[in-house]
XYZ file of C-alpha atoms in Angstrom:
642
model
C -30.226 48.261 -3.089
C -27.553 49.951 -1.317
C -25.993 46.571 -1.175
C -22.038 45.897 -1.393
C -22.445 42.607 -2.334
C -21.840 42.427 -6.482
C -23.795 39.468 -8.491
C -22.699 39.214 -12.236
C -24.114 36.952 -14.493
C -24.049 35.826 -18.494
C -26.583 33.397 -19.609
C -25.405 30.234 -21.208
C -23.078 30.056 -24.166
C -23.774 27.501 -27.121
C -20.927 25.249 -25.518
C -23.224 24.563 -22.673
C -20.984 26.630 -20.036
C -21.811 29.088 -17.632
C -20.513 31.897 -15.732
C -22.089 33.053 -12.419
C -20.200 34.709 -9.760
C -20.654 36.148 -6.627
C -18.396 38.257 -4.987
C -18.504 39.454 -1.189
C -15.962 42.357 -0.005
C -14.180 41.079 3.305
C -15.142 43.805 5.366
C -18.901 42.901 4.699
C -20.336 41.390 8.366
C -22.815 38.568 8.338
C -25.909 41.340 9.597
C -24.996 42.988 6.671
C -25.811 39.873 4.649
C -28.584 39.507 6.401
C -29.985 42.982 5.703
C -29.415 41.947 1.850
C -30.982 38.556 1.710
C -34.062 40.639 3.669
C -34.502 43.187 0.768
C -34.066 41.001 -1.774
C -36.828 38.041 -0.124
C -38.851 41.090 0.233
C -39.071 41.865 -3.369
C -42.518 40.987 -5.188
C -42.879 37.317 -5.079
C -42.596 37.516 -9.212
C -39.548 39.425 -9.107
C -37.536 36.995 -6.909
C -38.819 33.882 -8.671
C -37.880 35.335 -12.187
C -34.175 36.378 -10.628
C -34.111 33.156 -8.954
C -34.850 31.281 -11.736
C -32.305 32.275 -14.220
C -29.687 31.108 -12.116
C -28.141 27.725 -12.493
C -29.490 24.764 -9.857
C -25.689 24.621 -8.584
C -25.881 28.142 -7.867
C -29.057 28.323 -6.275
C -27.574 25.364 -3.732
C -24.791 28.173 -2.974
C -27.730 30.665 -2.516
C -29.204 28.308 0.081
C -26.582 29.057 2.387
C -26.375 32.791 2.701
C -28.895 33.364 4.772
C -31.612 32.045 6.672
C -34.375 33.584 4.315
C -33.038 31.804 1.140
C -33.121 28.647 3.348
C -36.597 29.101 4.061
C -37.717 30.048 0.373
C -35.428 27.514 -1.526
C -35.388 24.378 0.605
C -39.467 24.351 1.147
C -42.191 22.316 -0.397
C -44.047 25.472 -1.534
C -45.490 26.025 -4.832
C -43.145 29.080 -5.377
C -39.955 26.870 -3.929
C -41.002 23.980 -7.138
C -40.925 26.830 -9.584
C -38.083 28.300 -9.129
C -35.718 25.067 -8.829
C -37.851 23.956 -11.901
C -37.502 26.984 -13.860
C -33.597 27.215 -13.333
C -33.292 23.374 -14.170
C -35.826 23.769 -17.379
C -33.153 27.046 -18.458
C -30.344 25.041 -18.431
C -31.595 22.213 -20.231
C -28.730 19.708 -19.825
C -29.781 19.057 -16.372
C -31.665 16.038 -15.987
C -35.422 15.843 -14.321
C -35.394 14.283 -10.780
C -36.299 10.718 -9.928
C -40.114 9.741 -8.972
C -40.329 10.924 -5.303
C -37.231 13.225 -4.824
C -37.816 16.926 -4.492
C -35.997 19.346 -7.010
C -33.615 20.488 -3.834
C -32.857 16.698 -2.695
C -32.207 16.118 -6.218
C -29.849 19.003 -6.787
C -27.590 18.221 -4.077
C -27.108 14.485 -5.278
C -26.021 16.172 -8.847
C -24.168 18.830 -7.773
C -22.836 18.096 -3.875
C -21.562 15.375 -1.919
C -24.265 15.247 0.598
C -24.315 12.662 3.174
C -25.600 9.069 3.606
C -29.059 9.020 4.235
C -28.566 6.462 6.316
C -26.121 6.471 8.493
C -25.046 10.490 7.983
C -21.296 9.365 7.163
C -19.268 11.227 4.636
C -19.404 8.920 1.148
C -16.334 8.579 -0.707
C -16.557 10.499 -4.320
C -15.258 7.342 -5.836
C -18.994 5.486 -4.700
C -21.390 8.637 -6.206
C -24.405 7.905 -8.026
C -24.348 3.695 -8.496
C -26.967 3.343 -5.762
C -29.200 6.276 -7.103
C -31.233 4.150 -9.188
C -32.978 2.999 -5.863
C -34.258 6.823 -5.356
C -31.674 7.051 -2.335
C -28.230 7.994 -1.560
C -26.462 5.692 0.628
C -22.901 4.424 1.081
C -21.708 0.769 0.177
C -22.559 -0.427 3.806
C -25.859 0.990 4.352
C -26.336 -0.059 0.732
C -25.702 -3.827 1.640
C -27.613 -3.681 4.777
C -30.937 -2.342 3.170
C -30.693 -4.060 -0.114
C -32.350 -7.427 -0.854
C -31.309 -9.399 -3.593
C -32.981 -11.594 -6.358
C -32.537 -14.727 -4.830
C -33.786 -13.017 -0.831
C -36.552 -11.357 -2.592
C -38.092 -14.129 -4.667
C -37.319 -16.666 -1.429
C -38.082 -14.425 1.891
C -40.946 -12.571 0.554
C -42.372 -15.375 -1.395
C -42.231 -13.454 -4.635
C -42.380 -14.760 -8.171
C -39.679 -13.808 -10.113
C -41.642 -11.978 -12.923
C -42.346 -9.891 -9.817
C -38.945 -8.268 -9.733
C -40.014 -5.888 -12.400
C -42.191 -4.174 -9.770
C -39.342 -2.853 -7.703
C -36.697 -0.046 -8.270
C -33.568 -2.028 -9.310
C -29.959 -0.539 -8.649
C -26.950 -2.182 -10.572
C -23.542 -1.276 -8.189
C -20.357 -2.227 -9.776
C -18.594 -4.945 -7.124
C -15.293 -6.125 -7.609
C -15.936 -5.786 -11.602
C -19.198 -7.788 -11.598
C -22.661 -6.438 -11.995
C -25.133 -7.264 -9.173
C -28.345 -6.094 -9.032
C -30.393 -5.240 -5.625
C -33.843 -3.519 -4.381
C -34.740 -1.569 -1.779
C -35.463 -3.465 1.126
C -38.264 -0.725 2.529
C -39.447 -0.553 -0.903
C -39.835 -4.581 -1.435
C -41.835 -4.736 1.898
C -43.981 -2.341 0.995
C -44.744 -3.239 -2.121
C -45.259 -7.025 -1.239
C -47.742 -6.124 1.619
C -49.687 -4.475 -1.128
C -49.632 -6.991 -3.266
C -50.529 -9.410 -0.887
C -53.256 -7.222 0.819
C -54.468 -6.565 -2.799
C -54.430 -10.440 -3.532
C -56.272 -11.384 -0.240
C -59.230 -8.754 -1.479
C -59.400 -10.916 -4.972
C -59.966 -14.372 -2.514
C -62.764 -12.219 -0.566
C -64.303 -11.969 -3.677
C -64.333 -8.082 -3.271
C -65.678 -6.083 -5.947
C -63.224 -4.653 -8.382
C -60.331 -5.986 -6.613
C -59.163 -7.703 -9.492
C -58.721 -4.333 -11.794
C -57.743 -2.704 -8.427
C -54.494 -5.341 -8.506
C -53.883 -4.537 -12.033
C -54.042 -1.020 -11.700
C -51.665 -0.968 -8.929
C -49.276 -2.927 -11.089
C -49.145 -0.730 -14.124
C -48.804 2.195 -11.698
C -45.471 0.306 -10.363
C -44.172 -0.963 -13.712
C -44.535 2.953 -14.699
C -42.821 4.667 -11.731
C -39.901 1.747 -12.003
C -39.556 2.617 -15.617
C -39.740 6.045 -14.678
C -37.096 5.837 -12.725
C -35.097 3.514 -14.791
C -34.895 6.113 -17.021
C -34.373 8.841 -14.983
C -31.263 6.998 -13.399
C -30.063 6.611 -16.932
C -30.604 10.551 -18.253
C -28.354 11.210 -14.980
C -25.802 8.968 -16.063
C -25.620 10.053 -19.150
C -25.455 13.369 -17.926
C -22.804 12.764 -15.640
C -20.779 11.664 -18.360
C -21.378 14.759 -20.586
C -20.873 17.065 -17.503
C -17.860 15.512 -15.837
C -15.442 17.367 -18.742
C -16.533 20.273 -17.673
C -17.040 19.755 -13.941
C -13.213 18.559 -13.784
C -12.248 21.751 -16.107
C -14.038 24.267 -13.654
C -12.050 22.255 -10.556
C -8.517 22.609 -12.147
C -9.145 26.195 -13.033
C -10.369 26.754 -9.553
C -7.410 25.186 -7.730
C -5.149 27.324 -9.888
C -6.649 30.708 -8.792
C -6.354 29.664 -5.558
C -2.619 28.258 -5.292
C -1.631 31.530 -7.378
C -3.511 33.388 -4.838
C -1.286 31.540 -2.039
C 1.940 32.943 -4.133
C 2.971 29.217 -5.085
C 3.051 27.495 -8.516
C 0.934 24.549 -9.932
C 4.102 22.719 -9.862
C 4.120 23.316 -6.418
C 0.984 22.182 -5.429
C 1.694 18.938 -7.858
C 4.387 18.086 -5.780
C 2.794 18.095 -2.579
C 0.080 16.425 -4.092
C 2.745 13.525 -4.817
C 4.418 13.472 -1.532
C 1.639 14.279 0.744
C -1.213 11.565 -0.557
C -4.411 12.808 1.617
C -8.063 11.809 0.757
C -8.671 14.921 -0.535
C -6.560 14.824 -3.428
C -7.663 11.506 -4.224
C -10.281 12.197 -5.948
C -9.833 16.188 -6.475
C -9.318 15.566 -10.413
C -12.020 12.687 -10.731
C -14.624 14.132 -9.042
C -17.945 14.762 -10.934
C -18.848 17.683 -8.356
C -17.545 20.951 -8.292
C -15.163 22.278 -5.838
C -17.087 24.233 -3.343
C -15.385 27.352 -1.532
C -16.083 25.936 1.495
C -14.325 22.913 0.875
C -11.019 24.752 -0.245
C -11.099 26.827 3.081
C -11.331 23.893 5.042
C -8.449 22.215 3.288
C -6.179 25.709 2.805
C -4.627 25.765 6.073
C -2.894 22.027 5.742
C -2.011 22.678 2.025
C -0.264 26.022 3.165
C 1.548 24.142 5.580
C 2.502 21.580 3.270
C 3.628 23.883 0.037
C 5.415 25.691 3.064
C 7.631 22.570 3.107
C 7.998 22.473 -0.459
C 11.404 24.157 -1.513
C 12.886 22.027 1.216
C 11.426 19.160 0.055
C 12.059 19.307 -3.643
C 15.886 20.099 -2.894
C 16.274 16.849 -0.966
C 14.390 14.960 -3.540
C 16.454 16.760 -6.339
C 19.737 15.562 -3.981
C 18.620 12.105 -3.776
C 17.857 11.714 -7.488
C 21.197 12.861 -8.264
C 22.649 10.519 -5.745
C 20.686 8.119 -7.345
C 22.047 8.877 -11.042
C 25.691 8.794 -9.607
C 25.163 5.370 -8.085
C 23.618 4.329 -11.510
C 26.969 5.085 -13.087
C 29.177 3.190 -10.679
C 27.149 -0.085 -10.678
C 27.067 0.012 -14.324
C 30.656 0.309 -14.849
C 30.894 -2.121 -11.918
C 28.751 -4.746 -13.462
C 30.764 -4.397 -16.524
C 33.574 -5.437 -14.806
C 32.368 -8.278 -13.000
C 31.216 -9.730 -16.232
C 34.252 -10.181 -17.641
C 35.282 -12.414 -14.453
C 34.879 -16.134 -14.511
C 31.620 -17.659 -12.353
C 33.521 -18.472 -9.064
C 35.565 -14.748 -9.023
C 32.035 -13.176 -9.655
C 30.323 -14.790 -6.612
C 33.491 -13.415 -4.204
C 33.071 -10.100 -5.327
C 31.506 -7.421 -3.217
C 27.615 -7.278 -4.776
C 26.614 -4.490 -7.185
C 24.731 -2.960 -4.462
C 27.631 -1.590 -2.326
C 29.821 -0.499 -5.124
C 28.814 3.476 -3.756
C 30.559 2.467 -0.841
C 34.234 1.499 -2.212
C 36.923 4.021 -1.077
C 37.144 6.823 -3.505
C 33.747 6.170 -5.134
C 31.970 6.793 -1.772
C 33.170 10.506 -1.610
C 32.237 11.377 -5.336
C 28.600 9.733 -4.965
C 28.465 11.657 -1.618
C 29.554 14.580 -3.114
C 27.780 18.189 -1.610
C 27.964 19.353 -5.262
C 24.480 18.883 -7.045
C 26.493 18.300 -10.386
C 26.330 15.042 -11.980
C 30.150 14.068 -11.867
C 30.074 11.504 -14.430
C 32.956 11.791 -15.738
C 34.806 11.568 -12.345
C 32.855 8.792 -11.643
C 34.018 6.996 -14.922
C 37.994 7.877 -14.295
C 37.602 6.656 -10.813
C 36.327 3.119 -11.619
C 38.994 2.048 -13.607
C 41.185 1.541 -10.618
C 38.351 -0.940 -9.456
C 40.495 -3.816 -8.587
C 42.534 -1.781 -5.969
C 39.165 -0.087 -4.498
C 37.843 -3.734 -4.167
C 40.953 -4.952 -1.932
C 40.393 -1.564 0.090
C 36.571 -2.392 0.577
C 37.447 -6.014 2.169
C 40.535 -4.624 3.759
C 38.356 -2.056 5.678
C 36.046 -4.998 6.693
C 38.581 -6.643 8.328
C 40.125 -3.598 10.263
C 36.644 -2.876 11.743
C 36.312 -6.771 13.029
C 39.734 -6.570 14.422
C 39.121 -3.058 16.294
C 35.678 -4.325 17.550
C 38.311 -7.570 19.233
C 40.650 -5.115 20.256
C 38.095 -3.439 22.260
C 35.576 -6.294 23.449
C 37.970 -9.148 24.185
C 41.320 -9.622 26.039
C 44.483 -9.052 23.750
C 46.531 -11.895 23.150
C 49.563 -12.774 20.482
C 48.199 -15.935 20.673
C 47.332 -17.186 16.756
C 44.882 -16.798 15.124
C 44.088 -13.592 16.162
C 40.609 -13.113 18.059
C 38.569 -11.890 15.337
C 39.031 -14.905 13.727
C 37.816 -17.546 16.735
C 34.172 -18.866 16.131
C 33.351 -17.077 19.680
C 33.903 -13.678 18.222
C 30.028 -13.155 17.042
C 28.952 -9.863 16.074
C 25.690 -8.684 15.070
C 24.193 -6.077 12.429
C 23.799 -2.242 14.241
C 22.913 -0.075 11.148
C 19.194 0.559 12.026
C 18.394 1.408 8.365
C 19.733 -1.678 6.769
C 17.651 -4.069 5.006
C 20.208 -6.885 5.290
C 19.350 -6.865 9.089
C 17.001 -9.602 10.145
C 17.109 -13.187 10.042
C 15.595 -16.184 11.893
C 12.946 -13.493 13.274
C 15.936 -11.842 14.761
C 16.216 -7.888 14.156
C 19.996 -8.001 14.300
C 21.415 -11.224 12.724
C 24.497 -12.955 14.141
C 27.817 -12.739 12.375
C 30.210 -15.469 12.667
C 34.010 -14.340 12.391
C 35.580 -12.404 9.208
C 34.302 -14.212 6.526
C 30.793 -13.416 7.574
C 31.284 -9.786 8.113
C 33.352 -9.371 4.707
C 30.271 -10.932 3.228
C 27.226 -9.131 4.845
C 26.290 -5.689 3.183
C 23.723 -3.180 5.033
C 21.507 -1.733 1.884
C 19.247 1.238 1.789
C 16.824 2.673 -0.995
C 16.945 6.663 -1.365
C 13.791 6.347 -2.852
C 10.519 4.343 -3.557
C 11.381 3.515 -7.145
C 15.531 3.371 -6.922
C 17.561 0.298 -6.090
C 19.220 -0.894 -3.342
C 22.551 0.895 -2.778
C 24.670 0.147 0.034
C 25.042 1.914 3.426
C 28.127 2.176 5.581
C 28.050 -0.976 8.046
C 28.073 -0.582 12.005
C 28.715 -3.541 13.878
C 27.715 -4.223 18.033
C 30.074 -7.221 19.354
C 27.550 -9.952 21.008
C 28.546 -10.980 24.420
C 25.043 -13.621 24.642
C 26.557 -14.876 21.544
C 29.794 -15.547 22.726
C 28.869 -16.763 26.086
C 26.539 -19.627 23.920
C 29.397 -20.143 21.352
C 31.642 -21.384 24.191
C 29.121 -23.333 26.149
C 29.177 -25.267 22.832
C 32.840 -25.859 23.003
C 32.757 -26.848 26.423
C 30.118 -29.595 25.420
C 32.134 -30.994 22.697
C 35.760 -30.519 24.676
C 37.159 -28.038 22.395
C 39.556 -25.121 22.895
C 38.154 -21.572 22.600
C 41.255 -19.712 22.028
C 42.218 -22.199 18.585
C 38.719 -22.980 17.640
C 37.584 -21.652 14.381
C 34.064 -21.315 12.501
C 35.129 -23.417 9.580
C 36.125 -26.433 12.450
C 32.801 -26.144 13.902
C 31.521 -26.361 10.297
C 33.654 -29.522 9.605
C 32.335 -31.043 12.873
C 28.441 -31.333 11.853
C 27.948 -31.671 15.577
C 23.978 -31.364 16.215
C 22.763 -29.908 19.712
C 19.349 -30.024 21.612
C 18.320 -27.142 23.845
C 17.545 -28.496 27.434
C 15.707 -24.964 28.026
C 12.693 -25.682 25.619
C 9.922 -28.010 26.438
C 9.357 -30.978 23.988
C 6.910 -31.228 21.853
C 4.442 -33.887 22.416
C 1.745 -35.693 20.030
C -0.285 -38.775 20.056
C 2.664 -40.850 18.857
C 5.944 -38.866 20.341
C 7.344 -36.364 22.180
C 10.086 -34.898 19.623
C 12.836 -31.544 20.073
C 14.278 -29.077 17.645
C 17.644 -30.446 16.855
C 20.387 -27.304 15.903
C 23.696 -27.059 14.563
C 25.995 -24.701 15.957
C 25.030 -21.524 14.212
C 21.470 -22.000 14.583
C 22.198 -22.781 18.179
C 23.267 -19.519 18.550
C 20.284 -18.125 16.928
C 18.118 -19.761 18.783
C 19.526 -18.624 21.946
C 20.006 -15.096 21.384
C 16.192 -15.181 20.057
C 14.805 -17.029 23.097
C 13.688 -15.362 26.112
C 16.258 -14.499 28.449
C 14.614 -15.468 31.466
C 13.999 -19.331 30.117
C 17.334 -19.218 28.772
C 19.377 -17.866 31.677
C 22.204 -20.764 31.964
C 22.627 -22.820 28.483
C 21.780 -26.476 28.755
C 23.362 -28.322 25.707
C 22.629 -31.781 24.499
C 24.815 -33.614 21.749
C 22.914 -35.554 19.944
C 24.117 -39.041 20.228
C 26.299 -40.803 16.974
C 24.023 -43.683 16.559
C 21.567 -41.112 15.502
C 23.923 -38.879 13.536
C 23.407 -41.342 10.319
C 19.584 -40.853 9.924
C 19.533 -36.856 11.035
C 22.380 -36.725 8.541
C 19.836 -38.162 5.642
C 16.975 -36.150 6.712
C 18.803 -32.976 6.716
C 20.081 -33.584 3.011
C 16.047 -34.495 2.147
C 15.053 -31.112 4.076
C 18.187 -29.370 2.136
C 16.533 -30.485 -1.447
C 13.052 -29.323 -0.760
C 13.112 -26.257 1.191
C 13.492 -22.976 0.017
C 15.570 -21.069 2.705
C 18.115 -20.196 -0.279
C 15.738 -18.863 -2.371
C 15.918 -15.197 -1.212
C 19.539 -14.501 -1.274
C 21.636 -14.708 -4.824
C 23.232 -18.161 -3.701
C 23.630 -20.236 -6.380
C 25.415 -20.033 -9.959
C 26.164 -21.320 -13.025
C 29.928 -22.307 -13.131
C 29.961 -22.262 -17.016
C 28.306 -18.803 -17.779
C 27.240 -15.283 -16.456
C 23.508 -16.171 -16.386
C 23.178 -15.497 -12.973
C 24.906 -11.972 -13.248
C 22.416 -11.616 -15.734
C 19.376 -12.467 -14.697
C 19.674 -12.415 -11.115
C 18.959 -16.058 -10.507
C 19.167 -17.575 -7.506
C 17.406 -20.729 -6.847
C 19.009 -23.759 -7.359
C 15.959 -25.441 -9.069
C 16.385 -22.559 -11.574
C 19.816 -22.766 -12.292
C 19.468 -26.860 -12.824
C 16.943 -25.863 -15.534
C 19.397 -23.307 -17.039
C 22.195 -25.691 -17.334
C 19.371 -28.232 -19.055
C 18.175 -25.564 -21.570
C 21.955 -23.881 -22.078
C 24.051 -26.116 -21.312
C 22.508 -29.465 -23.209
C 25.825 -31.055 -23.154
C 25.917 -32.082 -19.228
C 23.527 -34.435 -18.880
C 23.503 -34.599 -15.145
C 24.739 -31.713 -13.378
C 27.121 -32.177 -10.236
C 27.520 -29.329 -7.676
C 30.787 -28.250 -7.294
C 31.617 -28.840 -11.243
C 28.577 -27.064 -12.931
C 27.346 -25.300 -10.287
C 28.011 -23.879 -6.860
C 26.607 -22.650 -3.935
C 28.368 -18.615 -3.740
C 31.303 -18.342 -1.159
C 30.225 -15.440 -0.550
C 26.959 -16.484 1.111
C 26.707 -18.127 4.306
C 24.928 -21.291 3.951
C 23.582 -21.677 7.229
C 21.323 -25.328 6.343
C 17.982 -26.641 6.169
C 15.480 -25.165 9.059
C 15.893 -27.123 12.339
C 14.031 -30.150 12.454
C 12.429 -32.310 14.935
C 14.130 -34.859 16.838
C 12.203 -37.642 18.045
C 13.312 -38.351 21.854
C 10.707 -40.931 22.870
C 8.013 -42.467 21.432
C 4.622 -42.937 23.445
C 3.836 -46.331 24.547
C 0.799 -47.486 22.726
C -1.437 -49.613 25.520
C -1.882 -53.260 25.083
């Protein structure tokens, strides 16, 4: 035919596979393709039908898109078109017959492509293919719910008896793991209207009306039976054909990736690192991957593959760091287990062991070697490393105080005072937030020493320490100074421990009262909570600090309420706070709730009948026990009218 297009083919093999390919040189123009298709269509009808009938229906679909002539020939409802599709399907005996009322071309698109929803035209996710075909339509989940009725509604709204449900085409989609039958609303309406019309004819005593009704119901039952059978055949065929389709898609992808100059491992790495809808069901879809689909996705895949070497190197680097970190924490955990419980609680947590001086250099070494022996040897000086780590934190506080506060030779040093308030400034820290603040306030070296910055290098890796960064809080200092002025204490000598022992409680004069039907209440804060509240509050409403001290006559009642609140709240549940003083249970099991530790003592230390805090269990000195949530204090009770 004077064409450059090559058509090669072979008959089906014994295993039901096929080999049909079309190759078009890159130099061929669209006008050449139109000329060639015109020549092919101009052949005698018998020859054209005979050739096309040997193709697989999936290849006929591709043929439809090569030219307008082929579309006109294969997408029409002509006798020749129906004959070609039917012969092509029958020559490949594994392809099921169409459902009643569905054309051969439309049926082929359902089987071998992913056409849009017939109602709204949206793209249907590949995971939703198939379940709704039993009603003779291919729709998305949303349109199925809109366009379908369910047995209760059919019987109620259409006034149908339950046995008549068998006259409607049934769909059984899986919705959240449960099978729920549904009926196409238009189908229900048409059948219901016909039944009402035929029943009215019987009531009017028309000749043959009863027989007409019986014949119609028989035809509907047969139609529904055929639809159900066709749908079952479709499901069985899909189950049998899916392995072949998925194997074919994998081979096609491998050839595409190889043509781009990359390996299959590179592509799998890209799929894992850059999840996209195209990748989601790439190996589970039941339709063959069309070349047009691949060409649409190819530019982005090429871009992602181009970044693959650098991303792989970065991931390998993170994996090496994680392996080194695991060696360090393993040695450190063994060291902690040999310490008494109280000493364990005072030591830095496992997650910051990679920050110990000397260890941090080995863990973050640019070398990609494992360095296991060097790390193990360095961990022998663990006591000195812990001391140096704590000293470095104290030095950091001292440096901040020197830079931000007026230098004084008075004792104690400025960074030990209650007015020394700083905040975590490490952007990647997982341990920054508290009470709705992005940067949690820290009071003095004790808080700084017990605050540790964490990160997670990989989603599957545990937390590891980050280098801490802090910023001085001028607003926090101003709040503390206002509280000290109210209490009559000297700012240059008052320590955080001094305010903790006073147990003073404050009411914020800038916040409005909370009115109820019986009283007016305001939140009551300890001094640490007062600082947190003022930093977190709106600067416009809290320009000046207005504090009111809790009256002495109310202190006993408030203390009792706070104790009751502490016994029931779960504020301390999210940190490793509560420890058993008789064993290493907390370190081994990560238990931190007070109730869990009490249950452990009753189970493992049965000789202790009444566990006491301080003797049998304790709150970790390495944690800030900020107390229960602020409680509501009644400032005025409503007057009940007589």
